[in-house]
Short mmCIF file of C-alpha atoms in Angstrom, two decimals:
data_model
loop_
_atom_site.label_atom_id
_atom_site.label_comp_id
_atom_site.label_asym_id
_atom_site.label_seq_id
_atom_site.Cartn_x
_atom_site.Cartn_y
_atom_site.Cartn_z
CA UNK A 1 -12.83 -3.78 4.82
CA UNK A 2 -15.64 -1.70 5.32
CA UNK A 3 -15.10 2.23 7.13
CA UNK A 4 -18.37 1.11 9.71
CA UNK A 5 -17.96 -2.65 9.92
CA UNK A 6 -20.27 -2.84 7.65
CA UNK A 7 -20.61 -3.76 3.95
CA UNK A 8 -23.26 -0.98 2.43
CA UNK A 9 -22.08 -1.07 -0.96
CA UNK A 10 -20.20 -3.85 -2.93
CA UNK A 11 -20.09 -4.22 -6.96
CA UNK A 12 -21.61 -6.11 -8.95
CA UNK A 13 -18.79 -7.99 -9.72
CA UNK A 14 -17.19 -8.36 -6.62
CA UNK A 15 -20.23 -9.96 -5.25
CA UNK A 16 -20.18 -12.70 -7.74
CA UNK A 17 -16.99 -13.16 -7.75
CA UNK A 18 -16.93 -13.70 -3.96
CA UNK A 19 -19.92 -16.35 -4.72
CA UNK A 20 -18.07 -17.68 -7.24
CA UNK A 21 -15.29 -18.55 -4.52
CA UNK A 22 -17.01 -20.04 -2.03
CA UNK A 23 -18.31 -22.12 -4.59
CA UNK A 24 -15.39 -23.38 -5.36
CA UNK A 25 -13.99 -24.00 -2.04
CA UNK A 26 -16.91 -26.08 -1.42
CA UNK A 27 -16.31 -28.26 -4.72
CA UNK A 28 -12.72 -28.39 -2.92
CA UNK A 29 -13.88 -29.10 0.24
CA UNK A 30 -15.91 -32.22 -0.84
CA UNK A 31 -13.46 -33.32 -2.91
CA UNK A 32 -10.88 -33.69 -0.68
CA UNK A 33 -13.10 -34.80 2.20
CA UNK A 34 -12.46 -31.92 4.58
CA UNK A 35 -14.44 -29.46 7.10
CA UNK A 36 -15.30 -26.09 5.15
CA UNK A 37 -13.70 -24.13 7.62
CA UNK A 38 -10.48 -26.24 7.57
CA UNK A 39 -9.81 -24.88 4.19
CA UNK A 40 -7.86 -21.97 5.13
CA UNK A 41 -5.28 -23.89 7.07
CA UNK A 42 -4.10 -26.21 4.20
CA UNK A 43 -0.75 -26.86 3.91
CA UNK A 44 -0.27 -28.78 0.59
CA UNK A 45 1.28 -26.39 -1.81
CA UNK A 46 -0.06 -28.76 -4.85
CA UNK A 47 -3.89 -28.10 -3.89
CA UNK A 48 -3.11 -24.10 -2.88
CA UNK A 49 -0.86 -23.93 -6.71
CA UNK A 50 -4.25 -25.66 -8.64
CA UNK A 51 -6.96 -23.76 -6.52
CA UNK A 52 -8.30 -21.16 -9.21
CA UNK A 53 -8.48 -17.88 -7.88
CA UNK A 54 -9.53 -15.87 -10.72
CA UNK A 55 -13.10 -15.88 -10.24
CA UNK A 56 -14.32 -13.35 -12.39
CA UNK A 57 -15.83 -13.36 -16.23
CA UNK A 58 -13.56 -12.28 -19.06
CA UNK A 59 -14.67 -8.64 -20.34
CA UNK A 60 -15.24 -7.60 -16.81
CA UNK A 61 -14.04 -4.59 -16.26
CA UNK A 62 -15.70 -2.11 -13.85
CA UNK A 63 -13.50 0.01 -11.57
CA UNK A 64 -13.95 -1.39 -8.55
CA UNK A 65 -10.33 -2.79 -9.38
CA UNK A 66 -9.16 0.01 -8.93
CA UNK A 67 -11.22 1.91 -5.91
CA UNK A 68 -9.29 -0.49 -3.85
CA UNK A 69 -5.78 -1.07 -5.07
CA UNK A 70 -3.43 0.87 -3.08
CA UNK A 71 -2.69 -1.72 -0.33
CA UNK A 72 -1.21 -3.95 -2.76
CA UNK A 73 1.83 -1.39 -4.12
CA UNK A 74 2.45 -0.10 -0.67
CA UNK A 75 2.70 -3.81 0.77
CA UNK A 76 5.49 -5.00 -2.25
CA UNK A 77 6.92 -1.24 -3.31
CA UNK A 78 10.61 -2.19 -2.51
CA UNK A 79 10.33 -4.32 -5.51
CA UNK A 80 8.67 -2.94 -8.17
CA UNK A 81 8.19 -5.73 -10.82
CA UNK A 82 6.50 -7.75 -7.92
CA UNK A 83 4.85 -4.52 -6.68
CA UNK A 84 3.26 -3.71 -10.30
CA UNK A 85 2.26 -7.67 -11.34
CA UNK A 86 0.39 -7.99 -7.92
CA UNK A 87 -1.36 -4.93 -8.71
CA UNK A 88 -2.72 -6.36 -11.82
CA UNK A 89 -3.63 -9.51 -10.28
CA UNK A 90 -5.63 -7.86 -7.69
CA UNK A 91 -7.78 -6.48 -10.03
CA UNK A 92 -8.08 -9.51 -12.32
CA UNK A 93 -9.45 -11.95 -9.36
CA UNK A 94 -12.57 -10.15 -9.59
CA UNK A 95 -12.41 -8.31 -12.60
CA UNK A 96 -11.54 -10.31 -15.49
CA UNK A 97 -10.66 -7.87 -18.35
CA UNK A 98 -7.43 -7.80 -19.73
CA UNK A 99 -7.80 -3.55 -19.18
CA UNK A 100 -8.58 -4.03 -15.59
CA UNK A 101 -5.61 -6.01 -14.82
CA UNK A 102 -3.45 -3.10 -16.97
CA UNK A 103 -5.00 -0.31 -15.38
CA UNK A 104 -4.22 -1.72 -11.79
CA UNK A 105 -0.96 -2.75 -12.85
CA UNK A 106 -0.16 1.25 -14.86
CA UNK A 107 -1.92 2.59 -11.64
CA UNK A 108 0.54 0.61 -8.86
CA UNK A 109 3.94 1.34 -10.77
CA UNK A 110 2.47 5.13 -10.34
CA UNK A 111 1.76 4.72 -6.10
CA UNK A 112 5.54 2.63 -6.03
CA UNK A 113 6.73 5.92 -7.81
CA UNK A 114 5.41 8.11 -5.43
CA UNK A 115 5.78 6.80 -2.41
CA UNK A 116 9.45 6.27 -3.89
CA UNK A 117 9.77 10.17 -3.69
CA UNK A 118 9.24 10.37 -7.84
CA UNK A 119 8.30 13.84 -8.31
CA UNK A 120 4.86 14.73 -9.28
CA UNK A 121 6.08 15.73 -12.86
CA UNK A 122 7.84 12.56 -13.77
CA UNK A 123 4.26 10.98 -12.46
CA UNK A 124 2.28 12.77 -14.99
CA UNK A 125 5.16 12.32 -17.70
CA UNK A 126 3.92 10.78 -21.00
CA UNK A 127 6.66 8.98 -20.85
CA UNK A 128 6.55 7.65 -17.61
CA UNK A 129 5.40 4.25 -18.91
CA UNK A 130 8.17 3.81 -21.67
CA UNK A 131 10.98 4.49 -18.98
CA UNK A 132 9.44 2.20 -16.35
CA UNK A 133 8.63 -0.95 -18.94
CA UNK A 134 11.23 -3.14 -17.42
CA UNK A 135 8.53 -2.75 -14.13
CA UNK A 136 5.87 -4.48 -16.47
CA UNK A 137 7.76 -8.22 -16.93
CA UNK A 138 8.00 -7.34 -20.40
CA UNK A 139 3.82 -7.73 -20.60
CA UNK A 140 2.79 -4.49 -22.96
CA UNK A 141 0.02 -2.48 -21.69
CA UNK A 142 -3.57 -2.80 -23.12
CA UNK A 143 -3.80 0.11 -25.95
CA UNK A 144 -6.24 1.84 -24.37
CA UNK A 145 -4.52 1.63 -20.66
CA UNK A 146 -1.01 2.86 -22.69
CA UNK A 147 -3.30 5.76 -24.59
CA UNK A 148 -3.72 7.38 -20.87
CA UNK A 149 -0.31 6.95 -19.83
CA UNK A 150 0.54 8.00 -22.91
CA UNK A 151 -1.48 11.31 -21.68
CA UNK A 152 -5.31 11.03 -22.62
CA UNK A 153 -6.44 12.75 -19.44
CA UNK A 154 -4.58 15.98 -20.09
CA UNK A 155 -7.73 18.05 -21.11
CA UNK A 156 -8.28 21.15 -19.66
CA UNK A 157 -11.78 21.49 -19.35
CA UNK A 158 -12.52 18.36 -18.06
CA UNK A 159 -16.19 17.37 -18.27
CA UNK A 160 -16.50 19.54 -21.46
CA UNK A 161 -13.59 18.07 -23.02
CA UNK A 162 -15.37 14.25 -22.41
CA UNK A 163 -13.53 13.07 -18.87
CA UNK A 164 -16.03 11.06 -16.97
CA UNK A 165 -15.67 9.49 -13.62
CA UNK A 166 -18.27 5.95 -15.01
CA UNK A 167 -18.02 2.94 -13.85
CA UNK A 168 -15.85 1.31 -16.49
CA UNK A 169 -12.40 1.24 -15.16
CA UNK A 170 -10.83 2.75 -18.48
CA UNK A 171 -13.38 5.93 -17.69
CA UNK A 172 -11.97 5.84 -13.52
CA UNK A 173 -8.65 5.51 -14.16
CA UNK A 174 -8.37 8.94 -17.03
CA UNK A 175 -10.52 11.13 -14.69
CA UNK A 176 -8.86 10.16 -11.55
CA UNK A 177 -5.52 11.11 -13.18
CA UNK A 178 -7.39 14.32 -14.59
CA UNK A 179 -7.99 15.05 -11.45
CA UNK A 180 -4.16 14.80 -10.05
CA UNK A 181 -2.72 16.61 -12.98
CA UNK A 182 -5.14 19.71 -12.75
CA UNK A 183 -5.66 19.76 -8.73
CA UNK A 184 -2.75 22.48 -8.22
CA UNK A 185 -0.83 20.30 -5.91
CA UNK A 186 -4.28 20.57 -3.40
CA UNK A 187 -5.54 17.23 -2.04
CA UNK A 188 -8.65 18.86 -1.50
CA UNK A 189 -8.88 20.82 -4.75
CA UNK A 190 -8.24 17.35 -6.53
CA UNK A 191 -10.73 15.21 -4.50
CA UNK A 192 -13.24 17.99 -4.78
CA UNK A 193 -12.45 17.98 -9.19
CA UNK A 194 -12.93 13.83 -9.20
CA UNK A 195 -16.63 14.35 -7.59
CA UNK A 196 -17.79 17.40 -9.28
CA UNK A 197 -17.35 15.55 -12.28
CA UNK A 198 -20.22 13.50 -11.41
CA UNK A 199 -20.77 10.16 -12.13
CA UNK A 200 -19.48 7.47 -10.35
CA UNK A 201 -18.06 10.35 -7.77
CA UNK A 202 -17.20 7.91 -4.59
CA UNK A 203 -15.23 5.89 -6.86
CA UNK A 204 -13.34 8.54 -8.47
CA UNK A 205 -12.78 10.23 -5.79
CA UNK A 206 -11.13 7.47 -4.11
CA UNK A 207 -8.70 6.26 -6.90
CA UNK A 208 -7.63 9.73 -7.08
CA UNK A 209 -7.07 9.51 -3.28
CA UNK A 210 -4.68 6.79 -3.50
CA UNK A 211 -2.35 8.56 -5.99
CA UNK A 212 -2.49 11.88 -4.19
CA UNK A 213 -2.01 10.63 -0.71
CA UNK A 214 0.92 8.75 -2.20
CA UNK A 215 2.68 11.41 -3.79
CA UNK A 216 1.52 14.68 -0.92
CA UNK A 217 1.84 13.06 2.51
CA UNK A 218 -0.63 12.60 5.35
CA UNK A 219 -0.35 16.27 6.12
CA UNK A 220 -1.46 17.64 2.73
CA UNK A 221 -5.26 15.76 3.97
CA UNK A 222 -7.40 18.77 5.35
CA UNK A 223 -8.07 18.65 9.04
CA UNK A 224 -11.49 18.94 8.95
CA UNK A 225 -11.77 16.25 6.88
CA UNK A 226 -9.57 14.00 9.39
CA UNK A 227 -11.49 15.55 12.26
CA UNK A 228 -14.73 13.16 10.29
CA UNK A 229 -13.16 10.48 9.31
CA UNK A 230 -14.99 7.02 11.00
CA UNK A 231 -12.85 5.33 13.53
CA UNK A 232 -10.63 8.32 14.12
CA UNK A 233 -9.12 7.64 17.12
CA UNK A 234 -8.61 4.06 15.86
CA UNK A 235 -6.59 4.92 12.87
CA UNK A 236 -4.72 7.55 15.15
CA UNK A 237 -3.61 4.63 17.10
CA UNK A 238 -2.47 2.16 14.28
CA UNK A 239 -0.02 4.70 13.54
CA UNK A 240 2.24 3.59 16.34
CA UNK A 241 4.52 0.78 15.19
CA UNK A 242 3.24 -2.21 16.61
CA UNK A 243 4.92 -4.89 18.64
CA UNK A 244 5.31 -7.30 15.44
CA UNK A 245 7.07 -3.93 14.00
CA UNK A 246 9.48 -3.78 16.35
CA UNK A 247 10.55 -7.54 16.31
CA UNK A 248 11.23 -6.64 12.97
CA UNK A 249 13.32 -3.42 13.39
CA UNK A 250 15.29 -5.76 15.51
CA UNK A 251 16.04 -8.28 12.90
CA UNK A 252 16.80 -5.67 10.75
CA UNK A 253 19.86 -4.97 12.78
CA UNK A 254 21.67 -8.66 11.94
CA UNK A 255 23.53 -10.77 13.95
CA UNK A 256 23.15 -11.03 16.49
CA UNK A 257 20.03 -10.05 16.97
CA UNK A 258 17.17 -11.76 15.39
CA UNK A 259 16.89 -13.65 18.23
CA UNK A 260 15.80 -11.47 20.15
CA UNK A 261 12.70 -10.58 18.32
CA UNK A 262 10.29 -12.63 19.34
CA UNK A 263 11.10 -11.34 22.90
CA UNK A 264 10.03 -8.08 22.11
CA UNK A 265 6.71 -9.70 20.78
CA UNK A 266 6.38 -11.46 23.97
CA UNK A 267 6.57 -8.52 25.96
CA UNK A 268 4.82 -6.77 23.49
CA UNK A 269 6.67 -3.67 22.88
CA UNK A 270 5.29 -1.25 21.29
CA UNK A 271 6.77 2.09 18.85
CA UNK A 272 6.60 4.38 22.06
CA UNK A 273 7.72 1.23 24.52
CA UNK A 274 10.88 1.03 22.73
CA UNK A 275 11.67 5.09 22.63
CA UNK A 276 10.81 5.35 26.05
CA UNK A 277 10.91 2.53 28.25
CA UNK A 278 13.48 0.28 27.06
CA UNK A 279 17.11 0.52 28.56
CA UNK A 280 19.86 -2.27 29.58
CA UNK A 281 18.09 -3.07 32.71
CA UNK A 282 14.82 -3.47 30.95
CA UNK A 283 16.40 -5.98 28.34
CA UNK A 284 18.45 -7.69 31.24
CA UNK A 285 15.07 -8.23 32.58
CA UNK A 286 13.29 -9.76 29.64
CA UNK A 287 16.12 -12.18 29.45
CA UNK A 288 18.82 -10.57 26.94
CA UNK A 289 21.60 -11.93 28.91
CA UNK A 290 24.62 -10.86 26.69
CA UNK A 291 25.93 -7.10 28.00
CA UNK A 292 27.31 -6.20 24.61
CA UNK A 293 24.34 -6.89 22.87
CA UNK A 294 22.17 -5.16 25.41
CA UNK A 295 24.80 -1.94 25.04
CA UNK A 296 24.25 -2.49 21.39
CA UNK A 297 20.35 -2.20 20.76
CA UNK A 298 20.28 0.67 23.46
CA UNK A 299 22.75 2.61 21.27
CA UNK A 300 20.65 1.91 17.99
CA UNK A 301 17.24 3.38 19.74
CA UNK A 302 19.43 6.13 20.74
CA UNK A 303 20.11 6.31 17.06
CA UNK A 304 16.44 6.00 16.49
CA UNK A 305 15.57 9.31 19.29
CA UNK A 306 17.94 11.24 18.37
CA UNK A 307 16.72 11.96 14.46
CA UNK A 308 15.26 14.21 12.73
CA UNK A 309 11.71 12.50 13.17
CA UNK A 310 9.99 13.74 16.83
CA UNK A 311 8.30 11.34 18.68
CA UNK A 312 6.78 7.70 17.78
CA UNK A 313 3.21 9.06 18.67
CA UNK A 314 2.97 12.62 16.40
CA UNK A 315 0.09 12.03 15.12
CA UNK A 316 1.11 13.39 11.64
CA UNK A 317 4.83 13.78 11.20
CA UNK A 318 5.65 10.28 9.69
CA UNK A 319 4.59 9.80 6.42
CA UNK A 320 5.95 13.90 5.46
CA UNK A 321 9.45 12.84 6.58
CA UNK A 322 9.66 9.98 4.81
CA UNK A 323 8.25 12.07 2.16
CA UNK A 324 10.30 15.73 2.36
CA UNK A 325 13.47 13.91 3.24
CA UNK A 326 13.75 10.71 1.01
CA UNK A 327 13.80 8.23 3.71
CA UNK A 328 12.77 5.70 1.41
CA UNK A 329 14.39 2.48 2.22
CA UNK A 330 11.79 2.04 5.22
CA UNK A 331 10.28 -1.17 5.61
CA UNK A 332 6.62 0.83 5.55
CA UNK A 333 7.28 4.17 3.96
CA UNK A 334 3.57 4.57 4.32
CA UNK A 335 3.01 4.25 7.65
CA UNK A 336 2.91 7.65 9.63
CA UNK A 337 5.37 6.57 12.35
CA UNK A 338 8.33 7.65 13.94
CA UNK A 339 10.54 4.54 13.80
CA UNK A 340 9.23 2.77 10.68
CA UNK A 341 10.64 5.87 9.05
CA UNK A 342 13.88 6.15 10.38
CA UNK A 343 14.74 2.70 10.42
CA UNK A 344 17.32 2.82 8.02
CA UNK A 345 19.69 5.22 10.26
CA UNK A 346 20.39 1.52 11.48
CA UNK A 347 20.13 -1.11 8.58
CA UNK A 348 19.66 0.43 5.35
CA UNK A 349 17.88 -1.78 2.95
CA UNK A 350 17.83 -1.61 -0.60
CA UNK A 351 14.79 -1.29 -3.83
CA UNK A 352 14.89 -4.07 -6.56
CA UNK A 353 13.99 -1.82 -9.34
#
């Protein structure tokens, strides 16, 4: 997970928790008389459902929760009472505190909002929390947690009027939102608030981030900060739907084509393989024998070229369509690819709110 392949910073509480994991998968290991590195192959759903995850001490509660939540919203945002629970229990592994698991969970209904479309002023909303509770499994937020969604962080002078980016996760959480509601609808202007404030300004900085990129796009991120970022050309690349992306456009369609998808994986077909390579002959070839359904997926990638979104490799066009034009029932609204975005002008899918 780290930007260099390298860990150079981890949290105090992260790193014992992590200890505190591999301790127990060793008790586990002995117990049940099996190879250490066998243990992330078992099958028996009665010794995953009684393995204790939660490896952190109670009162815990350091932002480091938080710093890296944003995976967990995007992965489950079609439904949102999944989507907001897993938030909280991402935080609560390794940080124990009833306020870190709240935070995490106020802070992913907030990224499933705006990478819903929500507009930034229903985001900052006071109220935001009280229309939303049915997204909480009827599990009231921590007082202090409710207090900033409630609006705490709306102070206008910031550090004068007692926002500080600390390490405790109540601290993170009102001065990363600070930051959002005062940042003029800037990226820069708000990343550049959440480290002036001092403090703990990486951390800040980078739950702010998650929020902002959310709600603005990948094209509201300056260029010259892109032009720096580590593994560049890397990231450029993961943009591209992958072959595992397609096989699942092409389920998407229904019968009767699922079966087909783990052709495209064996051929490995990429985002820009499908747009430009693939035609009836091609699929002949890789052993779709039926003509109709051959006629059939060519038509739906013709459905796919001919929108609104130009080309599977722009290397920033994605993420502001799905944004700008409320493609939302993507299966990854936050990836910044052509066809992950448009996928619904072929099988529309629906949100569990």
């Amino acid at each position: 997970m780290s930007s260099t392949g390298h860990c150079f910073d981890i949290g105090s509480a992260t790193r014992e928790s992590i200890h505190e994991f591999e301790r127990r998968q060793k008790v586990l290991a002995q117990k049940i008389n099996i190879p250490l590195d066998q243990l992330d192959f078992l099958s028996d759903q009665n010794l995953l459902e009684n393995f204790d995850t939660f490896c952190s001490n109670e009162g815990v509660a350091g932002n480091g929760a938080l710093m890296r939540l944003a995976p967990v919203p995007l992965f489950f945002q079609r439904d949102s009472k999944t989507a907001v629970e897993y938030s909280g229990i991402s935080g609560q592994i390794t940080h124990g505190d009833q306020k870190a698991y709240d935070a995490c969970r106020y802070y992913g209904a907030l990224i499933v909002a705006a990478v819903r479309g929500v507009p930034k002023f229903q985001l900052l909303s006071n109220e935001f929390y009280k229309d939303r509770m049915d997204w909480f499994n009827g599990k009231p937020l921590h007082k202090d947690i409710e207090n900033i969604a409630k609006g705490s962080y709306k102070r206008k002078n910031g550090y004068e009027d007692g926002i500080r980016g600390k390490g405790y996760i109540v601290s993170a959480l009102e001065a990363a939102l600070w930051a959002f509601w005062i940042d003029e609808d800037s990226f820069e202007k708000g990343v550049l608030a959440a480290v002036n404030l001092g403090d703990d300004t990486d951390t800040t900085a980078a739950i702010y981030g998650q929020l902002a990129g959310a709600c603005y796009g990948y094209n509201s991120l300056p260029e010259k900060w892109l032009k720096a970022v580590y593994a560049n050309c890397d990231l450029q690349r993961a943009k591209e739907w992958m072959p595992a992306d397609v096989s699942r456009w092409i389920r998407s369609l229904g019968e009767p084509f699922p079966k087909y998808a783990a052709i495209f994986i064996r051929k490995a077909v990429s985002g820009s393989s499908l747009l430009t390579v693939i035609d009836n002959k091609t699929l002949e070839s890789y052993g779709v024998e039926d003509d109709q359904d051959r006629r059939k997926i060519v038509e739906y990638i013709k459905t796919l070229k001919s929108s609104s979104v130009q080309g599977v490799t722009s290397s920033n066009s994605g993420h502001d369509i799905v944004h700008n034009e409320r493609y939302r029932n993507a299966l990854y609204p936050f990836n910044t690819t052509g066809p992950a975005d448009i996928r619904i002008q072929a099988a529309p899918l629906h949100y569990q709110s």
